[in-house]
Coordinates of C-alpha atoms in Angstrom, one line a residue:
M878 CA 86.6 91.9 60.0
I879 CA 86.3 95.6 60.7
L880 CA 82.9 95.0 62.4
L881 CA 84.5 92.3 64.6
K882 CA 87.3 94.6 65.6
G883 CA 84.8 97.4 66.4
L884 CA 82.8 95.0 68.6
A885 CA 85.9 93.9 70.4
R886 CA 87.0 97.5 71.0
M887 CA 83.5 98.3 72.3
K888 CA 83.6 95.4 74.7
R889 CA 87.0 96.6 76.0
V890 CA 85.6 100.1 76.4
I891 CA 82.6 98.8 78.3
L892 CA 84.8 96.6 80.5
V893 CA 87.2 99.5 81.3
S894 CA 84.3 101.8 82.1
A895 CA 82.8 99.2 84.4
V896 CA 86.1 98.8 86.3
L897 CA 86.5 102.6 86.6
F898 CA 83.0 102.9 87.9
V899 CA 83.6 100.2 90.6
L900 CA 86.8 102.0 91.6
L901 CA 85.1 105.4 91.7
I902 CA 82.2 104.2 93.8
S903 CA 84.6 102.3 96.0
L904 CA 86.5 105.6 96.6
F905 CA 83.2 107.4 97.3
F906 CA 82.3 104.8 99.9
R907 CA 85.6 105.4 101.6
L908 CA 85.6 109.2 101.6
P909 CA 84.4 109.4 105.2
A910 CA 87.7 108.1 106.3
F911 CA 89.3 111.5 105.6
Y912 CA 87.0 113.3 108.0
F913 CA 86.7 111.2 111.2
Q914 CA 89.0 110.6 114.1
H915 CA 91.9 108.2 113.9
Y916 CA 93.6 108.5 117.3
R917 CA 92.1 105.6 119.2
G918 CA 93.6 102.2 119.8
D919 CA 96.1 100.8 117.3
Q920 CA 95.7 103.8 115.0
I921 CA 97.6 106.3 117.1
I922 CA 100.1 103.6 117.9
Y923 CA 101.0 103.1 114.3
I924 CA 101.2 106.9 113.7
A925 CA 103.5 107.2 116.7
L926 CA 105.7 104.4 115.4
A927 CA 106.0 106.1 112.0
M928 CA 107.2 109.2 113.8
K929 CA 109.8 107.2 115.7
L930 CA 111.0 105.5 112.5
D931 CA 111.3 109.0 110.9
K932 CA 113.1 110.6 113.8
S933 CA 115.2 107.7 115.2
G934 CA 115.5 105.1 112.4
F935 CA 114.9 101.4 112.9
Q936 CA 116.7 101.4 116.3
G937 CA 113.9 103.5 117.6
Y938 CA 111.2 101.1 116.4
N939 CA 109.2 101.1 119.7
L940 CA 106.9 103.4 121.7
R941 CA 109.5 104.7 124.1
G942 CA 110.1 108.4 124.0
V943 CA 106.8 109.4 122.5
D944 CA 104.7 112.4 123.7
L945 CA 101.1 113.0 122.6
F946 CA 99.9 116.6 122.7
K947 CA 97.0 118.6 121.3
Y948 CA 97.9 120.4 118.1
E949 CA 97.3 124.1 117.4
D950 CA 93.6 124.0 116.6
R951 CA 93.0 121.3 119.2
D952 CA 91.1 119.1 116.7
F953 CA 94.3 117.0 116.3
I954 CA 96.7 115.0 118.5
K955 CA 100.3 115.2 117.5
A956 CA 103.0 112.6 118.1
V957 CA 106.4 114.1 118.9
P958 CA 109.7 112.9 120.4
A959 CA 109.8 113.1 124.2
P960 CA 112.6 114.9 126.0
E961 CA 115.8 112.8 126.1
G962 CA 115.7 110.3 129.0
S963 CA 111.9 110.4 129.2
K964 CA 109.8 107.4 128.2
G965 CA 107.1 109.8 127.1
N966 CA 103.5 110.2 128.1
M967 CA 102.1 107.8 125.5
L968 CA 103.3 104.7 127.5
E969 CA 101.5 106.0 130.6
K970 CA 98.2 105.5 128.8
L971 CA 98.9 102.0 127.4
P972 CA 99.1 98.5 129.0
S973 CA 102.6 97.8 130.4
Y974 CA 103.3 95.2 127.7
Y975 CA 103.8 98.0 125.2
D976 CA 107.0 99.1 127.0
I977 CA 109.3 96.8 125.0
P978 CA 112.6 97.5 123.2
L979 CA 111.3 96.3 119.8
F980 CA 107.7 96.7 118.7
H981 CA 106.4 93.2 118.2
K982 CA 104.6 93.8 114.8
P983 CA 106.5 93.8 111.5
P984 CA 107.3 97.3 110.2
L985 CA 106.2 97.5 106.5
F986 CA 102.9 99.3 107.2
I987 CA 104.7 101.7 109.5
Y988 CA 107.2 102.5 106.8
A989 CA 104.4 103.1 104.4
L990 CA 102.9 105.7 106.8
M991 CA 106.3 107.3 107.2
F992 CA 106.9 107.6 103.5
S993 CA 103.4 108.9 103.0
H994 CA 104.0 111.6 105.6
K995 CA 107.3 112.6 103.9
L996 CA 105.4 112.8 100.6
F997 CA 102.3 114.6 101.6
A998 CA 102.9 116.3 105.0
H999 CA 106.7 116.7 105.4
D1000 CA 106.1 120.2 106.8
K1001 CA 103.7 119.1 109.5
P1002 CA 104.0 116.9 112.6
Y1003 CA 102.5 113.4 112.7
L1004 CA 98.8 114.2 113.3
A1005 CA 95.7 112.1 114.2
L1006 CA 92.3 113.7 114.2
S1007 CA 90.7 113.6 117.7
A1008 CA 87.6 115.8 117.1
D1009 CA 84.5 113.6 117.2
L1010 CA 82.6 115.2 114.3
Y1011 CA 82.5 112.5 111.6
S1012 CA 78.8 111.7 112.1
R1013 CA 78.1 115.3 111.3
Y1014 CA 80.6 115.6 108.5
P1015 CA 80.9 112.2 106.9
F1016 CA 81.8 113.6 103.4
T1017 CA 82.2 117.3 103.7
G1018 CA 84.1 118.0 106.9
P1019 CA 86.4 120.9 107.4
K1020 CA 89.3 121.1 104.9
S1021 CA 91.7 121.0 107.8
F1022 CA 90.5 117.5 108.7
F1023 CA 91.2 116.3 105.1
K1024 CA 94.6 118.0 104.9
G1025 CA 95.8 117.1 108.4
Q1026 CA 95.4 113.4 108.1
F1027 CA 95.5 112.8 104.3
Y1028 CA 99.0 111.2 104.7
S1029 CA 97.8 108.5 107.0
V1030 CA 94.4 107.7 105.5
F1031 CA 95.9 107.6 102.0
V1032 CA 97.7 104.4 102.8
P1033 CA 94.8 102.1 103.7
V1034 CA 92.5 103.7 101.2
S1035 CA 94.9 103.4 98.3
F1036 CA 95.8 99.8 99.1
S1037 CA 92.1 99.0 99.4
L1038 CA 91.6 100.3 95.8
L1039 CA 94.6 98.3 94.7
L1040 CA 93.2 95.2 96.3
I1041 CA 89.8 95.7 94.5
A1042 CA 91.7 96.2 91.2
A1043 CA 93.7 93.0 91.8
T1044 CA 90.5 91.1 92.5
F1045 CA 89.0 92.3 89.2
F1046 CA 92.2 91.3 87.3
F1047 CA 92.3 87.8 88.7
G1048 CA 88.6 87.2 88.2
R1049 CA 88.9 88.3 84.6
V1050 CA 92.0 86.1 84.0
L1051 CA 90.4 83.0 85.6
F1052 CA 86.9 83.4 84.3
S1053 CA 85.6 86.5 82.5
G1054 CA 85.5 90.3 82.6
K1055 CA 82.0 90.1 84.1
V1056 CA 83.2 87.9 86.9
G1057 CA 86.1 90.3 87.6
V1058 CA 83.9 93.4 87.7
C1059 CA 81.3 91.6 89.9
A1060 CA 84.0 90.2 92.3
A1061 CA 85.6 93.6 92.6
M1062 CA 82.2 95.2 93.5
L1063 CA 81.4 92.5 96.0
L1064 CA 84.7 93.0 97.7
S1065 CA 84.4 96.8 97.7
I1066 CA 81.0 96.8 99.5
S1067 CA 81.9 94.2 102.1
P1068 CA 81.4 95.8 105.5
I1069 CA 84.8 94.4 106.8
E1070 CA 86.6 95.9 103.8
L1071 CA 84.8 99.2 104.2
M1072 CA 85.9 99.2 107.9
T1073 CA 89.5 98.2 107.4
S1074 CA 90.1 100.6 104.6
Q1075 CA 88.9 103.5 106.7
K1076 CA 91.0 102.8 109.8
I1077 CA 94.8 103.3 110.1
W1078 CA 95.2 99.5 110.1
A1079 CA 97.5 97.2 108.2
D1080 CA 94.8 94.8 107.0
D1081 CA 94.4 96.2 103.5
I1082 CA 98.1 96.4 102.7
L1083 CA 98.4 92.8 104.0
A1084 CA 95.5 91.6 101.9
F1085 CA 96.9 93.3 98.8
F1086 CA 100.3 91.7 99.1
V1087 CA 98.7 88.3 99.8
A1088 CA 96.5 88.7 96.7
A1089 CA 99.4 89.9 94.6
A1090 CA 101.6 86.9 95.7
L1091 CA 98.9 84.3 95.0
I1092 CA 97.9 85.8 91.7
S1093 CA 101.5 86.1 90.5
Y1094 CA 102.2 82.6 91.6
Y1095 CA 99.2 81.1 89.8
L1096 CA 100.0 82.9 86.6
G1097 CA 103.7 82.2 86.8
K1098 CA 103.0 78.5 87.1
E1099 CA 100.5 78.5 84.3
R1100 CA 102.7 80.5 82.0
R1101 CA 106.0 79.0 83.2
N1102 CA 107.2 82.5 83.9
L1103 CA 110.0 82.6 86.4
P1104 CA 110.0 86.5 86.9
L1105 CA 106.3 86.2 87.9
I1106 CA 107.3 83.4 90.4
F1107 CA 110.0 85.7 91.8
M1108 CA 107.5 88.5 92.1
A1109 CA 105.1 86.2 93.9
G1110 CA 107.8 85.2 96.4
S1111 CA 108.7 88.9 97.0
C1112 CA 105.0 89.8 97.6
A1113 CA 104.7 86.9 100.0
G1114 CA 107.7 88.2 101.8
L1115 CA 106.2 91.7 102.0
A1116 CA 103.0 90.2 103.3
A1117 CA 105.0 88.6 106.1
L1118 CA 106.6 92.0 106.7
T1119 CA 103.2 93.5 107.2
K1120 CA 101.8 90.9 109.7
P1121 CA 103.0 87.4 110.7
S1122 CA 99.7 86.0 109.2
G1123 CA 101.1 87.0 105.8
S1124 CA 103.3 83.9 106.0
I1125 CA 100.1 81.8 105.4
V1126 CA 100.7 82.5 101.7
I1127 CA 103.4 79.9 101.8
L1128 CA 101.0 77.4 103.3
V1129 CA 98.5 78.1 100.5
V1130 CA 101.0 77.5 97.8
L1131 CA 102.4 74.4 99.5
V1132 CA 99.0 72.8 99.9
Y1133 CA 98.1 73.6 96.3
E1134 CA 101.4 72.2 95.0
L1135 CA 100.8 69.0 97.1
L1136 CA 97.4 68.6 95.5
E1137 CA 99.0 69.1 92.1
K1138 CA 101.8 66.7 93.0
R1139 CA 104.6 69.0 92.0
V1140 CA 105.8 70.5 95.3
F1141 CA 109.5 70.2 94.5
S1142 CA 109.3 72.0 91.2
K1143 CA 111.9 74.7 90.3
Q1144 CA 109.2 77.4 90.4
F1145 CA 108.0 76.4 93.9
M1146 CA 111.6 76.4 95.2
V1147 CA 112.2 79.9 93.8
F1148 CA 109.0 81.1 95.4
L1149 CA 109.8 79.6 98.7
V1150 CA 113.4 80.8 99.0
T1151 CA 112.3 84.4 98.0
A1152 CA 109.3 84.4 100.3
V1153 CA 111.6 83.4 103.2
L1154 CA 114.6 85.6 102.5
V1155 CA 112.6 88.9 102.0
P1156 CA 111.3 89.1 105.6
L1157 CA 114.1 87.1 107.2
P1158 CA 116.1 90.1 108.6
W1159 CA 113.0 91.3 110.6
Y1160 CA 112.3 87.9 112.1
L1161 CA 116.0 87.4 113.0
Q1162 CA 115.9 90.7 114.8
V1163 CA 112.8 89.5 116.7
L1164 CA 114.6 86.2 117.5
K1165 CA 117.6 88.1 118.8
T1166 CA 115.5 90.4 121.0
Y1167 CA 112.9 88.0 122.4
G1168 CA 114.3 84.5 121.7
S1169 CA 111.5 83.6 119.3
F1170 CA 110.6 84.4 115.7
F1171 CA 107.1 85.5 116.9
Y1172 CA 106.5 87.5 120.0
S1173 CA 103.1 88.4 121.5
P1174 CA 103.4 90.6 124.6
A1175 CA 99.6 90.7 125.0
S1176 CA 99.4 86.9 125.6
I1177 CA 102.2 87.0 128.1
Q1178 CA 100.5 89.8 130.0
E1179 CA 97.3 87.8 129.9
R1180 CA 98.9 84.8 131.6
L1181 CA 100.3 87.1 134.3
S1182 CA 97.2 89.3 135.1
G1183 CA 94.2 87.4 133.7
P1184 CA 92.3 87.7 130.4
D1185 CA 91.6 91.1 128.9
P1186 CA 87.8 91.5 128.3
W1187 CA 88.4 92.2 124.6
F1188 CA 90.6 89.2 124.0
K1189 CA 88.1 87.0 126.0
F1190 CA 85.3 88.1 123.7
V1191 CA 87.0 87.5 120.4
I1192 CA 88.5 84.2 121.6
D1193 CA 85.2 82.9 123.0
R1194 CA 83.2 83.6 119.8
P1195 CA 82.0 80.3 118.2
W1196 CA 84.2 78.6 115.6
Y1197 CA 81.4 78.9 112.9
M1198 CA 81.4 82.7 113.3
Y1199 CA 83.4 83.1 110.1
L1200 CA 81.0 80.9 108.1
V1201 CA 77.9 82.8 109.3
N1202 CA 79.0 86.4 109.6
T1203 CA 80.7 86.5 106.2
P1204 CA 77.6 85.8 104.0
F1205 CA 75.2 87.6 106.5
Q1206 CA 77.2 90.9 106.0
T1207 CA 77.7 90.4 102.3
P1208 CA 74.7 88.2 101.2
L1209 CA 76.0 87.3 97.7
F1210 CA 79.1 85.7 99.4
I1211 CA 76.8 82.8 100.3
L1212 CA 77.2 81.6 96.7
V1213 CA 80.7 80.5 97.6
Y1214 CA 79.2 77.5 99.4
P1215 CA 77.6 75.7 96.5
V1216 CA 80.7 76.3 94.5
I1217 CA 82.8 74.6 97.1
F1218 CA 80.4 71.7 97.5
G1219 CA 80.5 71.3 93.7
L1220 CA 84.2 70.7 93.7
F1221 CA 83.6 67.2 95.1
G1222 CA 81.5 66.1 92.1
K1223 CA 82.8 64.4 88.9
C1224 CA 84.1 66.3 85.9
V1225 CA 82.7 65.1 82.6
D1226 CA 85.1 66.8 80.2
E1227 CA 88.5 68.6 80.0
K1228 CA 86.9 72.0 80.2
A1229 CA 85.2 71.1 83.5
K1230 CA 88.5 69.8 84.8
A1231 CA 90.3 73.1 83.9
E1232 CA 87.5 75.1 85.6
R1233 CA 87.8 72.9 88.7
K1234 CA 91.5 73.4 88.9
K1235 CA 91.0 77.2 89.0
K1236 CA 88.4 76.8 91.7
I1237 CA 90.5 74.5 93.8
F1238 CA 93.3 77.1 93.9
L1239 CA 90.8 79.7 95.2
F1240 CA 89.3 77.1 97.6
V1241 CA 92.8 76.3 99.1
W1242 CA 93.4 80.1 99.4
I1243 CA 90.2 80.5 101.5
T1244 CA 90.6 77.3 103.5
M1245 CA 94.2 77.9 104.6
F1246 CA 93.4 81.3 106.0
L1247 CA 90.2 80.1 107.6
M1248 CA 91.8 77.1 109.2
S1249 CA 94.9 79.0 110.4
F1250 CA 92.8 81.4 112.4
L1251 CA 90.4 78.8 113.7
M1252 CA 93.4 76.9 115.1
S1253 CA 95.2 80.0 116.4
K1254 CA 94.8 81.7 119.8
V1255 CA 94.5 85.3 118.5
G1256 CA 90.7 85.3 118.5
K1257 CA 88.1 85.5 115.8
E1258 CA 87.6 88.7 113.8
L1259 CA 86.5 88.8 110.2
R1260 CA 89.2 91.3 109.3
Y1261 CA 91.7 88.5 110.0
I1262 CA 90.5 86.6 107.0
L1263 CA 90.3 89.7 104.8
P1264 CA 93.2 88.3 102.7
A1265 CA 90.9 85.5 101.6
Y1266 CA 88.0 87.8 100.6
P1267 CA 89.2 88.2 96.9
A1268 CA 89.0 84.4 96.5
I1269 CA 85.5 84.4 98.1
A1270 CA 84.4 87.2 95.9
I1271 CA 85.7 85.6 92.7
L1272 CA 84.0 82.2 93.4
S1273 CA 80.7 83.9 94.3
A1274 CA 80.8 86.1 91.2
G1275 CA 81.6 83.1 89.0
L1276 CA 78.4 81.3 90.2
L1277 CA 76.4 84.5 89.8
E1278 CA 77.5 84.7 86.2
T1279 CA 76.6 81.0 85.6
V1280 CA 73.1 81.6 87.0
Q1281 CA 72.7 84.8 85.0
K1282 CA 73.6 83.0 81.7
K1283 CA 71.2 80.1 82.4
L1284 CA 68.3 82.4 83.2
D1285 CA 69.0 84.5 80.1
S1286 CA 69.2 81.3 78.0
R1287 CA 66.0 79.8 79.4
F1288 CA 63.7 82.9 79.6
G1289 CA 65.3 85.4 77.3
Y1290 CA 64.6 89.2 77.7
H1291 CA 67.8 89.5 79.7
I1292 CA 66.0 88.1 82.8
G1293 CA 69.2 86.7 84.2
S1294 CA 71.2 89.9 83.7
L1295 CA 68.4 92.0 85.3
T1296 CA 68.3 89.5 88.2
A1297 CA 72.0 89.7 88.7
I1298 CA 72.0 93.5 88.7
V1299 CA 69.1 93.7 91.2
A1300 CA 70.9 91.2 93.4
I1301 CA 74.1 93.3 93.4
I1302 CA 72.1 96.5 94.1
L1303 CA 70.3 94.9 97.0
C1304 CA 73.6 93.4 98.3
T1305 CA 75.2 96.8 98.0
W1306 CA 72.5 98.5 100.0
W1307 CA 72.6 95.9 102.7
S1308 CA 76.3 95.7 103.1
V1309 CA 77.1 99.4 102.9
S1310 CA 74.4 100.1 105.4
I1311 CA 76.0 97.7 107.8
G1312 CA 79.4 99.1 107.3
W1313 CA 78.5 102.7 107.6
H1314 CA 76.3 102.0 110.7
Y1315 CA 79.2 100.5 112.6
L1316 CA 81.6 103.2 111.3
L1317 CA 79.6 106.4 111.5
V1318 CA 76.9 105.6 114.1
R1319 CA 78.3 103.0 116.5
K1320 CA 81.9 104.2 115.9
V1321 CA 83.4 100.8 116.8
G1322 CA 86.2 98.7 115.3
L1323 CA 84.4 95.4 115.2
I1324 CA 81.2 94.3 113.3
N1325 CA 79.8 91.6 115.5
L1326 CA 76.8 90.9 113.3
P1327 CA 75.1 88.5 113.8
L1328 CA 77.6 86.7 116.0

């Protein structure tokens, strides 16, 4: 008995050590984010909005009255309130559709930036690094770079690590500790995850709340735990308060419940009501301002003045881009395809049926996000389906563990384990190389490889 307890304790220590290793190496891969510029595109917009929320409250949730100036050492841009009555110089540099009374994107990510600034940089203005030095200092840049923008980079990086930890947890609960660790590692090295976690973007906080909602819902249903269901609905609502695409969580749960023939259960109704009520005040404000729950000023501008080259590119990408680019950039993600095809086979025993039920939940998770963006008009970027990446990683890791066990059983000498380790190392080299090349060398916000 003592020996068995000792072995169980040792396994837990090994598992915890493996998870900590994955999180530490994930943080290492994301360290460059603290040393390169974050003032281009949406990033400076989000920082300016955080400043407006801080100075003017929610009634100032727009880009009017924002001035951008060089900071003291000229390596930074600072966002400050413009003189009263002035629209500010920021709007002069942006398309006209940004001059609106209520910013069209939900505010949760912006509030996170504001609170992070209050916590880490309350004595400094809202800064964004403009110095283009990150290819020279990817890890050991000037301390001023780290200190000046720690508040803003902290948000996406921390939610990236939380997303990786959540992926481990769900993989472990559904299948095994090995699957959880492997899935967390595969998600961590994905070029898209590397990119989104190192930009001042809302993608990682969105993906985390999506994962938290679906994990909580699945466990709440299995354990008949109403507080978990309530937490799932709350997280789904927070996802919708991050981006409108967060509401796809409701579609995932609805389709899964339809497949399970229990859509009007008490748990589902609690989830649905909570998921709708949490973000409702925001969407009612959008409805009051624009006459619709969802407002896209860019699409209106496009109809008036012709397609923007960027939107034209992402809209014209082939529909199968998601299916090709995802495994090309993270090769072990290709294992998700045989798992999905296997769902249509027959189950020979109860254990196989239970396994298929878990996989169907993950399959619905992936499919609903994929189909939603294929049918939408927002274009095709891999970061749009980042919320589905935990499910892709878990299914891929599950098949890798199955192959590893079969090889070990057939050939011995830990052949399967060694093969799995080598495959993960090669996948890490390939994926991180792609991610860092596009981040540090090409310095772009889109990985268009191969399509």
